[in-house]
Short mmCIF file of C-alpha atoms and ligand atoms in Angstrom, two decimals:
data_model
loop_
_atom_site.label_atom_id
_atom_site.label_comp_id
_atom_site.label_asym_id
_atom_site.label_seq_id
_atom_site.Cartn_x
_atom_site.Cartn_y
_atom_site.Cartn_z
CA MET A 1 -11.76 17.98 10.81
CA GLU A 2 -11.08 19.91 7.60
CA SER A 3 -8.03 18.77 5.68
CA TRP A 4 -6.06 21.12 3.44
CA THR A 5 -6.51 21.74 -0.29
CA GLY A 6 -4.81 19.43 -2.74
CA HIS A 7 -3.53 20.04 -6.22
CA GLU A 8 -3.62 18.26 -9.55
CA VAL A 9 -1.01 15.49 -9.79
CA PRO A 10 0.10 14.88 -13.42
CA ARG A 11 -0.28 11.36 -14.83
CA LEU A 12 2.88 9.86 -16.22
CA PRO A 13 3.40 7.58 -19.23
CA GLY A 14 5.22 4.25 -19.18
CA THR A 15 5.39 1.55 -16.52
CA ALA A 16 5.23 2.40 -12.82
CA GLN A 17 7.32 0.53 -10.25
CA PRO A 18 6.02 -1.30 -7.17
CA LEU A 19 7.28 0.43 -4.03
CA ALA A 20 9.52 -1.32 -1.50
CA LEU A 21 10.06 0.24 1.92
CA TYR A 22 12.11 -0.49 5.01
CA ASP A 23 9.95 -2.06 7.72
CA SER A 24 11.23 -1.28 11.24
CA ALA A 25 9.67 -4.49 12.62
CA ARG A 26 11.33 -6.89 10.17
CA ARG A 27 14.37 -4.62 9.78
CA THR A 28 14.67 -4.94 6.04
CA VAL A 29 13.43 -3.40 2.80
CA LEU A 30 10.37 -5.29 1.55
CA PRO A 31 7.78 -4.68 -1.17
CA THR A 32 4.56 -2.98 -0.16
CA ALA A 33 1.44 -4.83 -1.35
CA PRO A 34 1.59 -4.62 -5.16
CA ASP A 35 -2.05 -4.06 -6.04
CA GLY A 36 -5.48 -3.16 -4.75
CA PRO A 37 -6.23 -0.21 -2.49
CA ALA A 38 -3.35 0.88 -0.26
CA THR A 39 -3.93 2.04 3.30
CA MET A 40 -1.70 4.37 5.29
CA TYR A 41 -1.95 5.97 8.70
CA VAL A 42 0.52 8.70 9.60
CA CYS A 43 0.71 10.16 13.09
CA GLY A 44 0.10 13.87 12.87
CA ILE A 45 0.98 16.85 15.00
CA THR A 46 0.15 17.84 18.54
CA PRO A 47 -0.69 21.44 17.70
CA TYR A 48 1.05 23.37 20.47
CA ASP A 49 3.69 24.87 18.18
CA ALA A 50 4.24 25.60 14.48
CA THR A 51 5.35 23.03 11.90
CA HIS A 52 9.13 22.66 12.07
CA LEU A 53 11.41 21.06 9.52
CA GLY A 54 11.26 17.69 11.26
CA HIS A 55 7.49 17.57 10.73
CA ALA A 56 7.96 18.73 7.15
CA ALA A 57 10.52 15.96 6.46
CA THR A 58 8.14 13.32 7.84
CA MET A 59 5.15 14.60 5.87
CA ILE A 60 7.20 14.78 2.66
CA THR A 61 8.35 11.17 3.17
CA PHE A 62 4.81 9.81 3.32
CA ASP A 63 3.77 12.14 0.52
CA LEU A 64 6.29 10.32 -1.69
CA VAL A 65 4.84 6.97 -0.60
CA GLN A 66 1.40 8.15 -1.67
CA ARG A 67 2.76 9.50 -4.98
CA MET A 68 4.45 6.18 -5.80
CA TRP A 69 1.29 4.20 -5.07
CA ARG A 70 -0.83 6.58 -7.14
CA ASP A 71 1.67 6.40 -9.99
CA ALA A 72 1.15 2.63 -9.96
CA GLY A 73 -2.59 3.22 -10.29
CA ARG A 74 -3.45 2.14 -6.75
CA PRO A 75 -6.25 3.92 -4.90
CA VAL A 76 -4.86 5.22 -1.60
CA SER A 77 -6.75 5.55 1.68
CA TYR A 78 -4.67 7.81 3.85
CA VAL A 79 -5.57 8.93 7.36
CA GLN A 80 -3.72 11.42 9.51
CA ASN A 81 -4.67 12.50 13.00
CA VAL A 82 -4.24 15.68 15.01
CA THR A 83 -3.64 15.10 18.71
CA ASP A 84 -5.69 18.13 19.65
CA ILE A 85 -5.86 17.18 23.32
CA ASP A 86 -2.80 15.96 25.23
CA ASP A 87 -0.40 17.07 27.97
CA PRO A 88 2.01 19.10 25.76
CA LEU A 89 -0.87 21.22 24.44
CA LEU A 90 -2.21 21.91 27.94
CA GLU A 91 1.30 22.65 29.26
CA ARG A 92 2.05 25.16 26.51
CA ALA A 93 -1.34 26.87 26.90
CA GLU A 94 -0.75 27.13 30.65
CA ARG A 95 2.77 28.53 30.17
CA ASP A 96 1.54 31.19 27.75
CA GLY A 97 -1.70 31.95 29.60
CA GLU A 98 -3.66 30.96 26.52
CA ASP A 99 -6.82 28.97 25.92
CA TRP A 100 -5.73 25.46 24.81
CA VAL A 101 -8.55 25.26 22.24
CA VAL A 102 -7.52 28.54 20.60
CA LEU A 103 -3.85 27.49 20.61
CA GLY A 104 -4.67 24.12 19.03
CA MET A 105 -6.89 25.63 16.35
CA ARG A 106 -4.35 28.28 15.43
CA GLU A 107 -1.42 25.89 15.11
CA THR A 108 -3.52 23.35 13.19
CA ALA A 109 -4.52 26.09 10.73
CA LEU A 110 -0.87 27.05 10.30
CA PHE A 111 0.07 23.39 9.74
CA ARG A 112 -2.53 23.12 6.97
CA GLU A 113 -1.09 26.24 5.30
CA ASP A 114 2.43 24.81 5.52
CA MET A 115 1.31 21.49 4.03
CA GLU A 116 -0.40 23.27 1.16
CA ALA A 117 2.68 25.40 0.48
CA LEU A 118 4.87 22.27 0.50
CA ARG A 119 2.42 20.61 -1.91
CA ILE A 120 1.69 17.65 0.34
CA ILE A 121 -1.24 15.65 -1.05
CA PRO A 122 -3.89 15.88 1.70
CA PRO A 123 -5.05 12.76 3.56
CA GLU A 124 -8.46 11.38 2.74
CA HIS A 125 -9.40 11.78 6.40
CA TYR A 126 -7.84 14.36 8.70
CA VAL A 127 -9.11 13.48 12.16
CA GLY A 128 -8.86 15.17 15.54
CA ALA A 129 -8.58 13.32 18.85
CA VAL A 130 -11.35 15.41 20.41
CA GLU A 131 -13.89 14.55 17.70
CA SER A 132 -12.92 10.87 18.09
CA ILE A 133 -13.38 10.60 21.87
CA PRO A 134 -16.57 8.46 21.73
CA ASP A 135 -14.78 5.93 19.46
CA ILE A 136 -11.65 5.92 21.59
CA ALA A 137 -13.59 5.52 24.85
CA ALA A 138 -15.54 2.61 23.34
CA ARG A 139 -12.23 0.88 22.49
CA VAL A 140 -10.94 1.36 26.04
CA VAL A 141 -14.14 -0.17 27.39
CA GLU A 142 -13.65 -3.13 25.02
CA LEU A 143 -10.12 -3.66 26.33
CA LEU A 144 -11.36 -3.48 29.94
CA ASP A 145 -14.14 -5.99 29.23
CA ASP A 146 -11.61 -8.25 27.54
CA GLY A 147 -9.31 -8.23 30.58
CA ALA A 148 -6.51 -6.49 28.63
CA ALA A 149 -6.82 -3.26 30.62
CA TYR A 150 -7.24 -2.33 34.26
CA ARG A 151 -8.27 0.62 36.39
CA LEU A 152 -5.89 1.94 39.02
CA ASP A 153 -7.46 1.71 42.45
CA ASP A 154 -6.19 5.11 43.63
CA GLY A 155 -9.43 6.95 42.86
CA THR A 156 -8.07 8.78 39.79
CA GLY A 157 -10.12 6.80 37.28
CA ASP A 158 -6.98 6.19 35.19
CA VAL A 159 -7.05 3.10 32.99
CA TYR A 160 -3.94 1.28 31.74
CA PHE A 161 -3.29 -1.33 29.10
CA ASP A 162 -1.76 -4.54 30.47
CA ILE A 163 1.16 -5.33 28.16
CA ALA A 164 1.00 -8.93 29.36
CA ALA A 165 -2.10 -9.07 27.11
CA ALA A 166 0.18 -8.49 24.11
CA PRO A 167 2.58 -11.44 23.99
CA ARG A 168 4.46 -10.02 21.00
CA PHE A 169 5.06 -6.67 22.70
CA GLY A 170 8.40 -5.35 21.46
CA TYR A 171 8.28 -6.87 17.98
CA GLU A 172 7.78 -3.52 16.25
CA SER A 173 10.67 -1.64 17.86
CA ASN A 174 13.07 -4.58 18.40
CA LEU A 175 14.32 -2.99 21.61
CA SER A 176 15.51 -4.62 24.80
CA ARG A 177 13.37 -4.17 27.88
CA GLU A 178 15.95 -1.80 29.31
CA GLU A 179 15.92 0.38 26.18
CA MET A 180 12.14 0.35 26.18
CA ARG A 181 12.02 1.50 29.76
CA GLU A 182 14.41 4.34 29.10
CA LEU A 183 12.52 5.60 26.04
CA PHE A 184 9.18 5.15 27.78
CA ALA A 185 10.29 7.55 30.54
CA GLU A 186 11.81 9.99 28.03
CA ARG A 187 8.78 10.12 25.77
CA GLY A 188 5.82 10.83 27.99
CA GLY A 189 5.45 7.44 29.72
CA ASP A 190 5.24 6.94 33.49
CA PRO A 191 7.26 3.81 34.37
CA ASP A 192 7.32 4.67 38.08
CA ARG A 193 3.59 5.25 38.55
CA ALA A 194 2.46 3.33 41.61
CA GLY A 195 -0.16 0.63 41.12
CA LYS A 196 0.74 -0.31 37.56
CA ARG A 197 1.18 -4.00 36.83
CA ASP A 198 4.17 -3.40 34.56
CA PRO A 199 6.25 -0.20 34.37
CA LEU A 200 5.72 -0.21 30.58
CA ASP A 201 1.91 -0.38 30.72
CA PRO A 202 0.64 2.63 28.74
CA LEU A 203 -2.18 4.95 29.74
CA LEU A 204 -5.49 4.39 27.94
CA TRP A 205 -7.76 6.82 29.75
CA ARG A 206 -6.89 9.63 32.16
CA GLY A 207 -9.61 10.32 34.69
CA SER A 208 -10.61 13.98 35.00
CA ARG A 209 -8.43 16.28 37.12
CA GLU A 210 -9.13 19.67 38.59
CA GLY A 211 -8.45 22.35 35.99
CA GLU A 212 -8.14 19.93 33.05
CA PRO A 213 -10.68 19.45 30.28
CA ALA A 214 -12.63 16.20 30.45
CA TRP A 215 -15.17 14.38 28.30
CA ASN A 216 -17.88 11.87 29.04
CA GLY A 217 -16.29 8.43 28.85
CA GLY A 218 -19.47 6.47 29.54
CA PRO A 219 -18.57 3.62 31.91
CA LEU A 220 -15.01 5.02 32.13
CA GLY A 221 -16.23 8.17 33.83
CA PRO A 222 -15.15 11.67 32.77
CA GLY A 223 -11.62 12.05 31.43
CA ARG A 224 -9.54 12.12 28.27
CA PRO A 225 -7.85 9.53 26.09
CA GLY A 226 -4.24 8.36 26.03
CA TRP A 227 -2.25 9.01 22.88
CA HIS A 228 -1.53 5.46 21.67
CA ILE A 229 -5.14 4.28 21.86
CA GLU A 230 -6.16 7.48 20.04
CA CYS A 231 -4.24 6.44 16.91
CA ALA A 232 -5.25 2.77 17.18
CA ALA A 233 -8.96 3.66 17.45
CA ILE A 234 -8.91 6.18 14.59
CA ALA A 235 -6.99 3.83 12.29
CA LEU A 236 -9.25 0.85 13.06
CA LYS A 237 -12.38 2.90 12.43
CA LEU A 238 -11.30 4.37 9.10
CA LEU A 239 -8.87 1.81 7.66
CA GLY A 240 -9.77 -1.54 9.22
CA ALA A 241 -7.65 -4.12 11.03
CA ARG A 242 -4.63 -4.16 8.71
CA LEU A 243 -2.68 -1.19 7.41
CA ASP A 244 -0.14 -1.23 4.61
CA VAL A 245 1.91 1.51 6.25
CA GLN A 246 1.95 2.97 9.75
CA GLY A 247 4.17 6.03 9.54
CA GLY A 248 5.78 8.75 11.61
CA GLY A 249 9.09 10.16 12.77
CA ASN A 250 11.59 7.70 14.27
CA ASP A 251 10.85 9.12 17.72
CA LEU A 252 7.50 7.28 17.42
CA LEU A 253 9.12 3.84 17.07
CA PHE A 254 8.71 3.35 20.80
CA PRO A 255 6.51 3.59 22.75
CA HIS A 256 3.93 5.13 20.41
CA HIS A 257 3.81 2.71 17.50
CA GLU A 258 4.56 -0.33 19.63
CA CYS A 259 1.67 0.46 21.95
CA SER A 260 -0.77 1.42 19.15
CA ALA A 261 -0.02 -1.90 17.46
CA ALA A 262 -0.47 -3.81 20.73
CA HIS A 263 -3.85 -2.14 21.33
CA ALA A 264 -5.09 -2.70 17.78
CA GLU A 265 -3.92 -6.32 17.62
CA ARG A 266 -5.58 -7.14 20.91
CA LEU A 267 -8.81 -5.47 19.76
CA THR A 268 -9.01 -7.21 16.38
CA GLY A 269 -7.13 -10.46 16.98
CA GLU A 270 -5.25 -9.78 13.73
CA GLU A 271 -1.54 -9.18 13.37
CA PRO A 272 0.53 -7.39 12.42
CA PHE A 273 -1.42 -4.15 12.72
CA ALA A 274 0.75 -2.69 9.95
CA ARG A 275 2.58 -4.59 7.24
CA HIS A 276 5.20 -1.85 7.23
CA TYR A 277 6.18 0.38 10.15
CA VAL A 278 8.00 3.22 8.45
CA HIS A 279 10.02 5.87 10.26
CA ALA A 280 11.48 9.12 9.03
CA GLY A 281 14.73 10.49 10.47
CA MET A 282 15.01 13.53 12.72
CA ILE A 283 16.23 16.87 11.41
CA GLY A 284 18.89 18.63 13.49
CA LEU A 285 20.16 22.17 13.28
CA ASP A 286 23.85 22.93 12.89
CA GLY A 287 24.98 19.79 14.66
CA SER A 288 22.40 19.37 17.41
CA LYS A 289 18.97 17.79 17.45
CA MET A 290 16.10 20.20 16.80
CA SER A 291 13.90 20.20 19.86
CA LYS A 292 11.51 22.43 21.67
CA SER A 293 13.61 22.24 24.83
CA LYS A 294 16.69 23.56 23.01
CA GLY A 295 14.63 26.30 21.39
CA ASN A 296 16.38 25.71 18.06
CA LEU A 297 13.40 24.80 15.90
CA VAL A 298 13.29 26.07 12.33
CA PHE A 299 9.68 26.65 11.35
CA VAL A 300 8.34 26.20 7.84
CA SER A 301 6.14 29.28 8.31
CA ARG A 302 9.19 31.34 9.33
CA LEU A 303 11.05 30.32 6.17
CA ARG A 304 7.98 31.09 4.08
CA ALA A 305 7.72 34.52 5.70
CA ASP A 306 11.38 35.04 4.76
CA ARG A 307 10.38 34.40 1.14
CA VAL A 308 12.08 31.01 0.89
CA ASP A 309 10.48 29.05 -1.97
CA PRO A 310 8.66 26.05 -0.40
CA MET A 311 9.91 23.96 -3.34
CA ALA A 312 13.48 24.70 -2.22
CA ILE A 313 12.57 23.52 1.32
CA ARG A 314 11.25 20.32 -0.25
CA LEU A 315 14.38 19.79 -2.32
CA ALA A 316 16.63 20.50 0.67
CA LEU A 317 14.86 17.82 2.72
CA LEU A 318 14.90 15.35 -0.19
CA ALA A 319 18.68 15.74 -0.56
CA GLY A 320 19.16 13.29 2.34
CA HIS A 321 17.66 9.81 2.65
CA TYR A 322 14.39 9.87 4.58
CA ARG A 323 15.51 7.34 7.18
CA ALA A 324 18.72 9.17 8.09
CA ASP A 325 18.85 11.62 10.98
CA ARG A 326 20.30 14.66 9.27
CA GLN A 327 21.18 18.30 9.65
CA TRP A 328 19.54 21.45 8.40
CA THR A 329 22.06 24.14 7.49
CA GLU A 330 22.00 27.43 5.63
CA GLU A 331 24.27 25.76 3.10
CA LEU A 332 21.77 22.94 2.47
CA LEU A 333 19.03 25.48 1.73
CA LYS A 334 21.36 27.52 -0.48
CA LEU A 335 22.28 24.44 -2.53
CA ALA A 336 18.62 23.44 -2.85
CA THR A 337 17.69 26.93 -4.05
CA GLN A 338 20.44 26.79 -6.67
CA ARG A 339 19.36 23.31 -7.74
CA LEU A 340 15.74 24.45 -8.08
CA GLY A 341 16.87 27.36 -10.28
CA ARG A 342 18.95 25.06 -12.49
CA TRP A 343 16.12 22.56 -12.89
CA ARG A 344 13.66 25.35 -13.74
CA GLU A 345 16.00 26.70 -16.35
CA ALA A 346 16.62 23.23 -17.80
CA VAL A 347 12.93 22.39 -18.29
CA ARG A 348 12.62 25.56 -20.36
CA ALA A 349 15.30 24.33 -22.78
CA ALA A 350 14.21 23.42 -26.31
CA ALA A 351 15.38 19.81 -25.88
CA GLY A 352 17.23 17.48 -23.54
CA PRO A 353 18.35 13.87 -23.14
CA SER A 354 15.57 11.26 -23.18
CA GLY A 355 12.75 12.16 -20.81
CA ALA A 356 11.42 8.58 -20.80
CA GLU A 357 14.79 7.30 -19.64
CA LEU A 358 14.94 9.86 -16.86
CA LEU A 359 11.41 8.94 -15.75
CA ALA A 360 12.30 5.23 -15.66
CA GLY A 361 15.40 6.00 -13.59
CA VAL A 362 13.48 8.15 -11.11
CA ARG A 363 10.82 5.47 -10.68
CA GLU A 364 13.42 2.79 -10.15
CA ARG A 365 15.33 4.72 -7.48
CA LEU A 366 12.19 5.83 -5.63
CA ALA A 367 10.79 2.29 -5.68
CA ASP A 368 13.87 1.16 -3.74
CA ASP A 369 13.00 2.62 -0.33
CA LEU A 370 12.67 6.19 -1.64
CA ASP A 371 16.27 6.75 -2.62
CA THR A 372 15.88 10.50 -3.15
CA PRO A 373 19.61 11.40 -3.10
CA ALA A 374 20.05 9.16 -6.17
CA VAL A 375 16.96 10.69 -7.82
CA LEU A 376 18.28 14.21 -7.32
CA ALA A 377 21.60 13.17 -8.89
CA LEU A 378 19.76 11.75 -11.91
CA VAL A 379 17.78 14.94 -12.46
CA ASP A 380 20.93 17.04 -11.91
CA ALA A 381 22.73 15.11 -14.65
CA TRP A 382 19.75 15.47 -16.99
CA ALA A 383 19.53 19.23 -16.30
CA GLU A 384 23.22 19.75 -16.87
CA ALA A 385 23.03 17.99 -20.24
CA ALA A 386 19.90 19.89 -21.27
CA LEU A 387 21.53 23.20 -20.36
CA ALA A 388 24.67 22.22 -22.27
CA GLY A 389 22.47 21.55 -25.30
CA THR A 390 23.59 17.92 -25.64
CA GLY A 391 20.12 16.31 -25.68
CA THR A 392 17.92 16.00 -28.75
CA ASP A 393 14.55 14.93 -27.31
CA PRO A 394 12.20 17.91 -27.75
CA GLU A 395 9.55 16.29 -25.51
CA ALA A 396 11.98 15.76 -22.67
CA PRO A 397 11.80 19.14 -20.87
CA ALA A 398 8.00 18.91 -20.46
CA LEU A 399 8.13 15.25 -19.38
CA VAL A 400 10.88 15.91 -16.85
CA ALA A 401 8.87 18.79 -15.37
CA ARG A 402 5.85 16.45 -15.05
CA THR A 403 8.00 13.68 -13.55
CA VAL A 404 9.46 15.97 -10.89
CA ASP A 405 5.99 17.37 -10.16
CA ALA A 406 4.20 13.99 -9.94
CA LEU A 407 6.82 11.92 -8.11
CA LEU A 408 8.82 14.43 -6.06
CA GLY A 409 6.02 16.95 -5.56
CA VAL A 410 8.28 19.76 -6.76
CA ARG A 411 6.67 22.21 -9.13
CA LEU A 412 9.18 23.67 -11.57
ZN1 ZN B 1 -0.04 8.08 16.30
#
C-alpha cells in the first residue's frame, strides 16, 4: 500500500542521546538498543472513520521515537499496518449503506493527508491486511500444524489460537486473569463463544459467512484473518523475529499486543517479540473519553478545515506526556497556537541564548522517555529570553528552529 510523502529532516550538530522508553512488560524506563538498525512496528488504523486526536497523539509519539533514533544516526525500519478488513469496517459500511472497500480507501486516503499535514515521517512499509492475507493464512496454517491452534467443530471454519501454547501469556500486559477477561470482552474478543478451549483464546481465522467478504485461505478454507495474527504476520515478514518497539495506543495493551506477541513467539521460538512494548495515552474531550460510541471525536481533518495550523495541533498534543491519558480542550489548542506564534517570532530574532545548550537540553529530556512537557518549557524559556533581547548568540535562532523541526517535528 502507498505510504504518505515525507519531508526533509534537518541534521543537527553535537552529540545525540540514546533513547530510553517505558516498557509496559517490564514496567520501567529502559534504554532502547543503542546502535545498529532500529525496528519498530506501530499498529495503524482500521479505516472506518477519520483520524481523530487520539490517533494523532499515538502517531506523533512514535514519530518522536523515530526522530530520536535518526538523530543518533541509527537507520530505522518502521512498519505500520492498516486493518483494511475487520468487523468495525464492515459494521460501519453496513450502517451507512456504503461499500466497505470504498469506505476503507477513502478513510485511508484522509489518514495519509492528516499524517502529511502533521509532518509524521512515513513508515518504510505501509501495509494493508487485505494485501497480506496469503502471509497471514500461511502463519495460521503453521500454528495449526504446530498444535498451537485449533478449528472449532461447529462447521464455521473458525480457527482459534490456544493460549495454553503460550506459557508466558500475560507477561506483556501484567494483568490478572479477571482483568484480561473483562478487557477481552470489551475490546472485540468473544470469551463466551462455545467450543473454545479457553475463554481468552483469540480468533486467528474467521470462516466465510453469508454476506461477508472472504478470501482463499488454502487449507483453512475461505474466510478472513483475525486482527492479532495480522500484525504478528506482517511484523515477522518485514522486520524479523525481534522488534525494538511494538507501539500503539494503551487500549492495545490487551488483548491486541499480548496476543500478537504470543502468536509471534510461538511461530519463531524467540522471545520477547518486542524489546519494548510502548503505549500512548488516550485523548479525552472536555472530561470524558473520546470514543465513537459517545460521538465526541475531534477529527484532525475537521480542525484542518477550520484553518487550525497542524503545527499547533502537534504542540497541543506534545504539551502532555505521551503516556498520560489526557484531555483535549479549546484552551489547550489556544495555548498551543499562542506558543507556536511566540516560538516563530523568537526564531526570527537577531540573537538568543545559546542554541547549542538548548539543543543539548532538548535531547536530554526527550531521551528520558520523551519528556515533551519539559522540552516545551525549555523552548519557552529560550524564546522568552530571545524576545527580551537577552541572548547574544547570533546562530541560536536558526539552530533552535532546526532543533524544533528535527526533534519535535514542528516547523516554525
Ligand atoms: Zn496491531
